[in-house]
Amino acid sequence: MANIQSQIKRNRQNEKRRARNRSVRSRLRTTLKKFDAALEAGDRAEAEAAYREATRELDRAASRGVIHRNKASNKKSRLAQRLNTI
Protein backbone atom coordinates (compact mmCIF):
# COMPACT_ATOMS: atom_id res chain seq x y z
CA MET A 1 0.00 0.00 0.00
CA ALA A 2 1.34 3.38 -0.97
CA ASN A 3 2.12 6.00 1.68
CA ILE A 4 2.49 8.93 -0.70
CA GLN A 5 -0.67 10.92 -1.27
CA SER A 6 -0.12 11.37 -5.01
CA GLN A 7 0.38 7.63 -5.46
CA ILE A 8 -2.79 6.88 -3.49
CA LYS A 9 -4.70 9.19 -5.84
CA ARG A 10 -3.01 7.63 -8.88
CA ASN A 11 -4.10 4.16 -7.68
CA ARG A 12 -7.70 5.37 -7.40
CA GLN A 13 -7.56 6.82 -10.91
CA ASN A 14 -6.04 3.65 -12.33
CA GLU A 15 -8.76 1.52 -10.76
CA LYS A 16 -11.51 3.67 -12.31
CA ARG A 17 -9.83 3.55 -15.72
CA ARG A 18 -9.33 -0.20 -15.46
CA ALA A 19 -13.03 -0.74 -14.75
CA ARG A 20 -14.01 1.53 -17.66
CA ASN A 21 -11.62 -0.21 -20.04
CA ARG A 22 -12.88 -3.64 -18.99
CA SER A 23 -16.47 -2.70 -19.74
CA VAL A 24 -15.53 -1.31 -23.17
CA ARG A 25 -13.46 -4.40 -23.99
CA SER A 26 -16.23 -6.71 -22.80
CA ARG A 27 -18.84 -4.94 -24.93
CA LEU A 28 -16.47 -5.13 -27.91
CA ARG A 29 -15.97 -8.88 -27.50
CA THR A 30 -19.72 -9.42 -27.21
CA THR A 31 -20.41 -7.59 -30.48
CA LEU A 32 -17.67 -9.57 -32.24
CA LYS A 33 -19.21 -12.82 -31.01
CA LYS A 34 -22.61 -11.71 -32.31
CA PHE A 35 -21.02 -11.05 -35.70
CA ASP A 36 -19.41 -14.51 -35.70
CA ALA A 37 -22.74 -16.12 -34.80
CA ALA A 38 -24.50 -14.29 -37.62
CA LEU A 39 -21.85 -15.46 -40.08
CA GLU A 40 -22.18 -19.05 -38.89
CA ALA A 41 -25.94 -18.85 -39.35
CA GLY A 42 -25.42 -17.54 -42.88
CA ASP A 43 -27.90 -14.70 -42.39
CA ARG A 44 -26.68 -11.82 -44.59
CA ALA A 45 -28.97 -9.12 -43.16
CA GLU A 46 -28.20 -10.01 -39.56
CA ALA A 47 -24.47 -10.23 -40.33
CA GLU A 48 -24.51 -6.75 -41.89
CA ALA A 49 -26.27 -5.31 -38.85
CA ALA A 50 -23.78 -7.04 -36.56
CA TYR A 51 -20.92 -5.74 -38.72
CA ARG A 52 -22.12 -2.14 -38.36
CA GLU A 53 -22.42 -2.56 -34.60
CA ALA A 54 -18.99 -4.19 -34.37
CA THR A 55 -17.30 -1.43 -36.37
CA ARG A 56 -18.95 1.17 -34.16
CA GLU A 57 -17.65 -0.58 -31.04
CA LEU A 58 -14.16 -0.94 -32.54
CA ASP A 59 -14.06 2.78 -33.30
CA ARG A 60 -15.30 3.61 -29.82
CA ALA A 61 -12.67 1.40 -28.18
CA ALA A 62 -9.93 2.92 -30.35
CA SER A 63 -11.02 6.48 -29.59
CA ARG A 64 -10.93 5.75 -25.87
CA GLY A 65 -7.48 4.19 -26.11
CA VAL A 66 -8.57 0.70 -25.08
CA ILE A 67 -7.14 -0.72 -28.32
CA HIS A 68 -4.79 0.84 -30.85
CA ARG A 69 -6.42 2.58 -33.81
CA ASN A 70 -4.46 0.42 -36.27
CA LYS A 71 -5.72 -2.73 -34.56
CA ALA A 72 -9.28 -1.45 -34.88
CA SER A 73 -8.72 -0.70 -38.55
CA ASN A 74 -7.22 -4.12 -39.25
CA LYS A 75 -10.05 -5.83 -37.39
CA LYS A 76 -12.71 -3.90 -39.36
CA SER A 77 -11.00 -4.84 -42.61
CA ARG A 78 -10.93 -8.53 -41.73
CA LEU A 79 -14.56 -8.45 -40.61
CA ALA A 80 -15.52 -6.88 -43.94
CA GLN A 81 -13.65 -9.60 -45.84
CA ARG A 82 -15.47 -12.28 -43.89
CA LEU A 83 -18.79 -10.54 -44.46
CA ASN A 84 -18.19 -10.51 -48.22
CA THR A 85 -17.75 -14.30 -48.28
CA ILE A 86 -21.50 -14.72 -47.68
Coordinates of C-alpha atoms in Angstrom, one line a residue, residues 18-59:
R18 CA -9.3 -0.2 -15.5
A19 CA -13.0 -0.7 -14.8
R20 CA -14.0 1.5 -17.7
N21 CA -11.6 -0.2 -20.0
R22 CA -12.9 -3.6 -19.0
S23 CA -16.5 -2.7 -19.7
V24 CA -15.5 -1.3 -23.2
R25 CA -13.5 -4.4 -24.0
S26 CA -16.2 -6.7 -22.8
R27 CA -18.8 -4.9 -24.9
L28 CA -16.5 -5.1 -27.9
R29 CA -16.0 -8.9 -27.5
T30 CA -19.7 -9.4 -27.2
T31 CA -20.4 -7.6 -30.5
L32 CA -17.7 -9.6 -32.2
K33 CA -19.2 -12.8 -31.0
K34 CA -22.6 -11.7 -32.3
F35 CA -21.0 -11.1 -35.7
D36 CA -19.4 -14.5 -35.7
A37 CA -22.7 -16.1 -34.8
A38 CA -24.5 -14.3 -37.6
L39 CA -21.8 -15.5 -40.1
E40 CA -22.2 -19.0 -38.9
A41 CA -25.9 -18.9 -39.4
G42 CA -25.4 -17.5 -42.9
D43 CA -27.9 -14.7 -42.4
R44 CA -26.7 -11.8 -44.6
A45 CA -29.0 -9.1 -43.2
E46 CA -28.2 -10.0 -39.6
A47 CA -24.5 -10.2 -40.3
E48 CA -24.5 -6.8 -41.9
A49 CA -26.3 -5.3 -38.9
A50 CA -23.8 -7.0 -36.6
Y51 CA -20.9 -5.7 -38.7
R52 CA -22.1 -2.1 -38.4
E53 CA -22.4 -2.6 -34.6
A54 CA -19.0 -4.2 -34.4
T55 CA -17.3 -1.4 -36.4
R56 CA -18.9 1.2 -34.2
E57 CA -17.6 -0.6 -31.0
L58 CA -14.2 -0.9 -32.5
D59 CA -14.1 2.8 -33.3

